[in-house]
């Protein structure tokens, strides 16, 4: 294997927690397993855990890939079926099993009691956030460097991974990497790349995650706008017209309120200028932030026309006197 770009940087990174998100066939799983194997060579006696959330996927996906890497590295470790771990000649151990428990009472049973220096979890988008927190408490083997590795497919922007590993890498001790299909092109047959590009062209909703390895909305099914939306025609740079009315649309969301802005040019059509999606926010906290961005992005505003989901006029089931509409009106917005 030859490592280039972000994968090469990842293999050298000793940050305590790393989230390596990648496109299909980007080589993220192989890179993480190589990093684990390198650690067992450089630190004789170190203990690691590797696996997926489900035991079946661990047995059929992770363990064969891990054994192949061990053979390529020149050593075939001994498998201990009682301890569910691989024993290396230098004293290192690598535990391998799934984490999903059969019932809620034993939810953390497979992790508790496990004391290791490193943990690698593949397909982390399937992993519940509380299990990830439990993993952090298992990094306790003394006298060895500690590291937690995740390699998910790019999740939704509202996923817990997106919050704990922001793209800005603003949280100390945590690092986020995004790996595209093209970052691993030198290890792939050209016909595979062409096949994936045909299956997920630039206009496809999953092109961003499947090809570019970046986070985005997880879209499934057939879009209602199929055949009507043409990226080359409908996506282009547009400017805000300060002499025209600004249109504003609100959706309250259960935990993710949203607002979009648009204008109708005098020549016809509709120009969508931008939008904001709140993450785990109350509408009451979201509205003032939106007003700040509106003032920053669109100035001056000669006229503002707001609209909202009609459901905002309904009383909620919690017995509160406030509705989505009344919260907007409390901030001076009258849809």
GROMACS .gro file of C-alpha atoms in nm:
model
  335
    1UNK     CA    1   0.000   0.000   0.000
    2UNK     CA    2   0.109   0.357  -0.073
    3UNK     CA    3  -0.020   0.636   0.148
    4UNK     CA    4  -0.072   0.991   0.024
    5UNK     CA    5  -0.245   1.312   0.131
    6UNK     CA    6  -0.468   1.306   0.441
    7UNK     CA    7  -0.419   0.931   0.498
    8UNK     CA    8  -0.043   0.976   0.516
    9UNK     CA    9  -0.088   1.257   0.769
   10UNK     CA   10  -0.332   1.042   0.968
   11UNK     CA   11  -0.084   0.754   0.999
   12UNK     CA   12   0.170   0.988   1.161
   13UNK     CA   13  -0.082   1.166   1.386
   14UNK     CA   14  -0.059   1.090   1.760
   15UNK     CA   15  -0.364   1.296   1.863
   16UNK     CA   16  -0.552   1.115   2.139
   17UNK     CA   17  -0.881   1.091   1.943
   18UNK     CA   18  -0.902   1.081   1.562
   19UNK     CA   19  -1.206   1.064   1.335
   20UNK     CA   20  -1.102   0.945   0.987
   21UNK     CA   21  -1.411   0.986   0.767
   22UNK     CA   22  -1.393   0.867   0.411
   23UNK     CA   23  -1.571   0.795   0.087
   24UNK     CA   24  -1.638   0.446  -0.046
   25UNK     CA   25  -1.312   0.264  -0.124
   26UNK     CA   26  -1.107   0.548   0.026
   27UNK     CA   27  -0.894   0.301   0.222
   28UNK     CA   28  -0.987   0.432   0.567
   29UNK     CA   29  -1.037   0.089   0.727
   30UNK     CA   30  -0.708  -0.043   0.589
   31UNK     CA   31  -0.524   0.269   0.705
   32UNK     CA   32  -0.660   0.237   1.059
   33UNK     CA   33  -0.566  -0.130   1.082
   34UNK     CA   34  -0.215  -0.050   0.957
   35UNK     CA   35  -0.191   0.217   1.226
   36UNK     CA   36  -0.286  -0.039   1.491
   37UNK     CA   37  -0.035  -0.292   1.358
   38UNK     CA   38   0.240  -0.029   1.351
   39UNK     CA   39   0.161   0.056   1.712
   40UNK     CA   40   0.202  -0.307   1.820
   41UNK     CA   41   0.544  -0.316   1.650
   42UNK     CA   42   0.668   0.017   1.788
   43UNK     CA   43   0.534  -0.047   2.140
   44UNK     CA   44   0.584  -0.412   2.238
   45UNK     CA   45   0.336  -0.510   2.508
   46UNK     CA   46   0.070  -0.257   2.410
   47UNK     CA   47  -0.295  -0.365   2.412
   48UNK     CA   48  -0.552  -0.261   2.148
   49UNK     CA   49  -0.917  -0.330   2.074
   50UNK     CA   50  -1.051  -0.338   1.715
   51UNK     CA   51  -1.403  -0.402   1.587
   52UNK     CA   52  -1.739  -0.278   1.474
   53UNK     CA   53  -2.054  -0.227   1.678
   54UNK     CA   54  -2.204  -0.556   1.557
   55UNK     CA   55  -2.024  -0.884   1.623
   56UNK     CA   56  -2.120  -1.032   1.285
   57UNK     CA   57  -1.965  -0.744   1.091
   58UNK     CA   58  -1.655  -0.765   1.310
   59UNK     CA   59  -1.615  -1.134   1.225
   60UNK     CA   60  -1.675  -1.101   0.852
   61UNK     CA   61  -1.524  -0.758   0.775
   62UNK     CA   62  -1.267  -0.649   1.032
   63UNK     CA   63  -1.100  -0.975   1.137
   64UNK     CA   64  -1.017  -1.099   0.781
   65UNK     CA   65  -0.874  -0.757   0.691
   66UNK     CA   66  -0.674  -0.750   1.015
   67UNK     CA   67  -0.530  -1.099   0.964
   68UNK     CA   68  -0.427  -1.009   0.609
   69UNK     CA   69  -0.240  -0.702   0.734
   70UNK     CA   70  -0.064  -0.906   1.002
   71UNK     CA   71   0.054  -1.153   0.737
   72UNK     CA   72   0.179  -0.869   0.517
   73UNK     CA   73   0.369  -0.726   0.813
   74UNK     CA   74   0.555  -1.054   0.856
   75UNK     CA   75   0.390  -1.205   1.165
   76UNK     CA   76   0.087  -1.425   1.217
   77UNK     CA   77  -0.027  -1.374   1.577
   78UNK     CA   78  -0.180  -1.647   1.794
   79UNK     CA   79  -0.559  -1.624   1.838
   80UNK     CA   80  -0.678  -1.680   2.196
   81UNK     CA   81  -1.046  -1.787   2.170
   82UNK     CA   82  -1.103  -1.748   2.544
   83UNK     CA   83  -0.981  -1.390   2.570
   84UNK     CA   84  -1.091  -1.304   2.212
   85UNK     CA   85  -0.755  -1.151   2.134
   86UNK     CA   86  -0.448  -1.187   1.912
   87UNK     CA   87  -0.118  -1.242   2.094
   88UNK     CA   88   0.202  -1.118   1.931
   89UNK     CA   89   0.552  -1.244   2.001
   90UNK     CA   90   0.652  -0.906   2.148
   91UNK     CA   91   0.379  -0.922   2.411
   92UNK     CA   92   0.125  -0.701   2.239
   93UNK     CA   93  -0.242  -0.800   2.235
   94UNK     CA   94  -0.524  -0.697   2.002
   95UNK     CA   95  -0.879  -0.777   2.116
   96UNK     CA   96  -1.139  -0.824   1.842
   97UNK     CA   97  -1.513  -0.862   1.899
   98UNK     CA   98  -1.839  -0.677   1.844
   99UNK     CA   99  -1.973  -0.437   2.106
  100UNK     CA  100  -2.349  -0.467   2.064
  101UNK     CA  101  -2.507  -0.628   2.371
  102UNK     CA  102  -2.807  -0.863   2.353
  103UNK     CA  103  -3.015  -0.650   2.594
  104UNK     CA  104  -3.017  -0.307   2.760
  105UNK     CA  105  -2.910  -0.441   3.101
  106UNK     CA  106  -2.575  -0.555   2.959
  107UNK     CA  107  -2.529  -0.257   2.726
  108UNK     CA  108  -2.171  -0.187   2.840
  109UNK     CA  109  -2.074  -0.538   2.949
  110UNK     CA  110  -1.839  -0.607   2.658
  111UNK     CA  111  -1.634  -0.296   2.731
  112UNK     CA  112  -1.627  -0.286   3.109
  113UNK     CA  113  -1.330  -0.464   3.251
  114UNK     CA  114  -1.132  -0.399   2.933
  115UNK     CA  115  -0.820  -0.192   2.992
  116UNK     CA  116  -0.627  -0.106   2.675
  117UNK     CA  117  -0.407   0.168   2.536
  118UNK     CA  118  -0.580   0.191   2.200
  119UNK     CA  119  -0.927   0.141   2.053
  120UNK     CA  120  -1.027   0.130   1.688
  121UNK     CA  121  -1.394   0.127   1.589
  122UNK     CA  122  -1.495   0.092   1.224
  123UNK     CA  123  -1.827   0.212   1.074
  124UNK     CA  124  -1.862   0.448   1.369
  125UNK     CA  125  -2.173   0.611   1.226
  126UNK     CA  126  -2.352   0.299   1.361
  127UNK     CA  127  -2.210   0.346   1.712
  128UNK     CA  128  -2.431   0.512   1.979
  129UNK     CA  129  -2.274   0.817   2.143
  130UNK     CA  130  -2.288   0.667   2.493
  131UNK     CA  131  -2.085   0.364   2.379
  132UNK     CA  132  -1.822   0.601   2.242
  133UNK     CA  133  -1.802   0.772   2.583
  134UNK     CA  134  -1.761   0.433   2.746
  135UNK     CA  135  -1.467   0.365   2.513
  136UNK     CA  136  -1.287   0.673   2.640
  137UNK     CA  137  -1.290   0.525   2.991
  138UNK     CA  138  -1.121   0.206   2.864
  139UNK     CA  139  -0.798   0.385   2.756
  140UNK     CA  140  -0.613   0.310   3.078
  141UNK     CA  141  -0.321   0.075   3.013
  142UNK     CA  142  -0.028   0.245   3.187
  143UNK     CA  143   0.310   0.334   3.034
  144UNK     CA  144   0.179   0.335   2.675
  145UNK     CA  145   0.046   0.611   2.445
  146UNK     CA  146  -0.333   0.619   2.435
  147UNK     CA  147  -0.538   0.666   2.118
  148UNK     CA  148  -0.901   0.630   2.007
  149UNK     CA  149  -0.962   0.583   1.633
  150UNK     CA  150  -1.294   0.609   1.448
  151UNK     CA  151  -1.348   0.542   1.075
  152UNK     CA  152  -1.710   0.614   0.983
  153UNK     CA  153  -1.870   0.679   0.651
  154UNK     CA  154  -1.941   1.054   0.647
  155UNK     CA  155  -2.241   1.106   0.876
  156UNK     CA  156  -2.521   1.359   0.875
  157UNK     CA  157  -2.428   1.707   0.996
  158UNK     CA  158  -2.647   1.646   1.303
  159UNK     CA  159  -2.471   1.320   1.403
  160UNK     CA  160  -2.283   1.313   1.735
  161UNK     CA  161  -1.956   1.266   1.546
  162UNK     CA  162  -2.007   1.600   1.371
  163UNK     CA  163  -2.044   1.769   1.709
  164UNK     CA  164  -1.754   1.597   1.883
  165UNK     CA  165  -1.521   1.621   1.581
  166UNK     CA  166  -1.599   1.955   1.413
  167UNK     CA  167  -1.446   2.022   1.074
  168UNK     CA  168  -1.263   2.319   1.224
  169UNK     CA  169  -1.071   2.086   1.461
  170UNK     CA  170  -1.145   2.337   1.735
  171UNK     CA  171  -1.156   2.081   2.019
  172UNK     CA  172  -0.813   2.009   2.170
  173UNK     CA  173  -0.716   1.642   2.171
  174UNK     CA  174  -0.944   1.556   1.880
  175UNK     CA  175  -0.872   1.556   1.506
  176UNK     CA  176  -1.101   1.521   1.205
  177UNK     CA  177  -0.987   1.399   0.863
  178UNK     CA  178  -1.189   1.371   0.541
  179UNK     CA  179  -1.067   1.129   0.274
  180UNK     CA  180  -1.207   1.129  -0.079
  181UNK     CA  181  -1.216   0.849  -0.333
  182UNK     CA  182  -0.942   1.027  -0.526
  183UNK     CA  183  -0.705   1.027  -0.225
  184UNK     CA  184  -0.685   0.650  -0.266
  185UNK     CA  185  -0.696   0.641  -0.650
  186UNK     CA  186  -0.337   0.513  -0.675
  187UNK     CA  187  -0.442   0.193  -0.493
  188UNK     CA  188  -0.763   0.135  -0.694
  189UNK     CA  189  -0.836   0.002  -1.043
  190UNK     CA  190  -0.942   0.286  -1.279
  191UNK     CA  191  -1.263   0.108  -1.377
  192UNK     CA  192  -1.382   0.113  -1.013
  193UNK     CA  193  -1.343   0.491  -0.996
  194UNK     CA  194  -1.531   0.536  -1.323
  195UNK     CA  195  -1.807   0.304  -1.203
  196UNK     CA  196  -1.855   0.500  -0.880
  197UNK     CA  197  -1.849   0.831  -1.065
  198UNK     CA  198  -2.123   0.704  -1.295
  199UNK     CA  199  -2.331   0.577  -1.004
  200UNK     CA  200  -2.286   0.899  -0.801
  201UNK     CA  201  -2.234   1.189  -1.045
  202UNK     CA  202  -2.190   1.544  -0.924
  203UNK     CA  203  -2.565   1.605  -0.936
  204UNK     CA  204  -2.638   1.304  -0.714
  205UNK     CA  205  -2.741   1.382  -0.357
  206UNK     CA  206  -2.481   1.140  -0.221
  207UNK     CA  207  -2.190   1.257  -0.437
  208UNK     CA  208  -2.056   1.466  -0.150
  209UNK     CA  209  -2.037   1.175   0.096
  210UNK     CA  210  -1.976   0.874  -0.131
  211UNK     CA  211  -1.720   1.035  -0.364
  212UNK     CA  212  -1.576   1.334  -0.179
  213UNK     CA  213  -1.590   1.181   0.170
  214UNK     CA  214  -1.751   1.490   0.323
  215UNK     CA  215  -2.042   1.525   0.560
  216UNK     CA  216  -2.387   1.604   0.435
  217UNK     CA  217  -2.753   1.519   0.453
  218UNK     CA  218  -2.818   1.145   0.439
  219UNK     CA  219  -3.059   1.117   0.148
  220UNK     CA  220  -3.241   0.795   0.056
  221UNK     CA  221  -3.512   0.714  -0.196
  222UNK     CA  222  -3.596   0.879  -0.527
  223UNK     CA  223  -3.613   1.262  -0.522
  224UNK     CA  224  -3.940   1.421  -0.627
  225UNK     CA  225  -3.739   1.671  -0.833
  226UNK     CA  226  -3.559   1.400  -1.035
  227UNK     CA  227  -3.517   1.521  -1.391
  228UNK     CA  228  -3.631   1.874  -1.304
  229UNK     CA  229  -3.327   1.997  -1.113
  230UNK     CA  230  -3.020   2.039  -1.336
  231UNK     CA  231  -2.712   2.151  -1.145
  232UNK     CA  232  -2.552   2.318  -1.446
  233UNK     CA  233  -2.863   2.530  -1.500
  234UNK     CA  234  -2.996   2.589  -1.149
  235UNK     CA  235  -2.678   2.636  -0.944
  236UNK     CA  236  -2.477   2.951  -0.993
  237UNK     CA  237  -2.350   3.249  -0.799
  238UNK     CA  238  -2.618   3.511  -0.733
  239UNK     CA  239  -2.603   3.846  -0.558
  240UNK     CA  240  -2.837   4.001  -0.305
  241UNK     CA  241  -3.045   4.284  -0.456
  242UNK     CA  242  -3.076   4.555  -0.190
  243UNK     CA  243  -3.355   4.723  -0.391
  244UNK     CA  244  -3.580   4.413  -0.382
  245UNK     CA  245  -3.789   4.247  -0.112
  246UNK     CA  246  -3.620   3.972   0.094
  247UNK     CA  247  -3.825   3.654   0.138
  248UNK     CA  248  -3.774   3.454   0.458
  249UNK     CA  249  -3.904   3.102   0.530
  250UNK     CA  250  -3.907   2.939   0.876
  251UNK     CA  251  -3.930   2.575   0.979
  252UNK     CA  252  -3.935   2.518   1.355
  253UNK     CA  253  -3.792   2.165   1.358
  254UNK     CA  254  -3.801   1.941   1.664
  255UNK     CA  255  -3.437   2.003   1.752
  256UNK     CA  256  -3.304   2.153   1.429
  257UNK     CA  257  -3.485   2.474   1.333
  258UNK     CA  258  -3.415   2.611   0.989
  259UNK     CA  259  -3.451   2.935   0.793
  260UNK     CA  260  -3.397   3.009   0.422
  261UNK     CA  261  -3.382   3.336   0.229
  262UNK     CA  262  -3.478   3.407  -0.131
  263UNK     CA  263  -3.568   3.685  -0.371
  264UNK     CA  264  -3.792   3.707  -0.675
  265UNK     CA  265  -3.616   3.904  -0.951
  266UNK     CA  266  -3.834   4.150  -1.142
  267UNK     CA  267  -3.761   3.947  -1.458
  268UNK     CA  268  -3.910   3.635  -1.298
  269UNK     CA  269  -3.782   3.320  -1.129
  270UNK     CA  270  -3.668   3.257  -0.773
  271UNK     CA  271  -3.319   3.305  -0.635
  272UNK     CA  272  -3.232   3.109  -0.320
  273UNK     CA  273  -2.965   3.308  -0.140
  274UNK     CA  274  -2.881   3.094   0.161
  275UNK     CA  275  -3.003   2.934   0.480
  276UNK     CA  276  -2.915   2.833   0.835
  277UNK     CA  277  -2.976   2.501   1.011
  278UNK     CA  278  -2.968   2.495   1.390
  279UNK     CA  279  -2.828   2.190   1.566
  280UNK     CA  280  -2.986   2.086   1.898
  281UNK     CA  281  -3.128   2.434   1.956
  282UNK     CA  282  -3.453   2.572   2.089
  283UNK     CA  283  -3.634   2.804   1.852
  284UNK     CA  284  -3.615   3.080   2.114
  285UNK     CA  285  -3.234   3.067   2.104
  286UNK     CA  286  -3.218   3.018   1.727
  287UNK     CA  287  -3.417   3.326   1.622
  288UNK     CA  288  -3.182   3.593   1.767
  289UNK     CA  289  -2.884   3.429   1.594
  290UNK     CA  290  -3.073   3.426   1.265
  291UNK     CA  291  -3.151   3.794   1.303
  292UNK     CA  292  -2.780   3.866   1.354
  293UNK     CA  293  -2.686   3.676   1.038
  294UNK     CA  294  -2.966   3.840   0.843
  295UNK     CA  295  -2.832   4.184   0.937
  296UNK     CA  296  -2.480   4.078   0.843
  297UNK     CA  297  -2.563   3.913   0.511
  298UNK     CA  298  -2.847   4.129   0.379
  299UNK     CA  299  -2.820   4.502   0.423
  300UNK     CA  300  -3.010   4.715   0.370
  301UNK     CA  301  -3.347   4.537   0.369
  302UNK     CA  302  -3.609   4.748   0.193
  303UNK     CA  303  -3.884   4.498   0.265
  304UNK     CA  304  -3.908   4.165   0.450
  305UNK     CA  305  -4.177   3.904   0.388
  306UNK     CA  306  -4.169   3.607   0.626
  307UNK     CA  307  -4.360   3.281   0.607
  308UNK     CA  308  -4.365   2.973   0.829
  309UNK     CA  309  -4.500   2.622   0.870
  310UNK     CA  310  -4.876   2.648   0.941
  311UNK     CA  311  -4.828   2.390   1.218
  312UNK     CA  312  -4.664   2.665   1.422
  313UNK     CA  313  -5.004   2.805   1.508
  314UNK     CA  314  -5.110   2.485   1.687
  315UNK     CA  315  -5.084   2.431   2.060
  316UNK     CA  316  -4.820   2.175   2.153
  317UNK     CA  317  -4.875   1.859   2.354
  318UNK     CA  318  -4.667   1.979   2.652
  319UNK     CA  319  -4.926   2.231   2.764
  320UNK     CA  320  -4.707   2.534   2.700
  321UNK     CA  321  -4.874   2.864   2.610
  322UNK     CA  322  -4.606   2.931   2.350
  323UNK     CA  323  -4.630   2.809   1.991
  324UNK     CA  324  -4.374   2.838   1.714
  325UNK     CA  325  -4.563   3.133   1.575
  326UNK     CA  326  -4.582   3.314   1.909
  327UNK     CA  327  -4.206   3.271   1.959
  328UNK     CA  328  -4.139   3.433   1.620
  329UNK     CA  329  -4.379   3.714   1.700
  330UNK     CA  330  -4.204   3.763   2.036
  331UNK     CA  331  -3.890   3.846   1.841
  332UNK     CA  332  -4.067   4.089   1.609
  333UNK     CA  333  -4.123   3.847   1.319
  334UNK     CA  334  -4.480   3.833   1.189
  335UNK     CA  335  -4.515   3.568   0.916
   0.00000   0.00000   0.00000
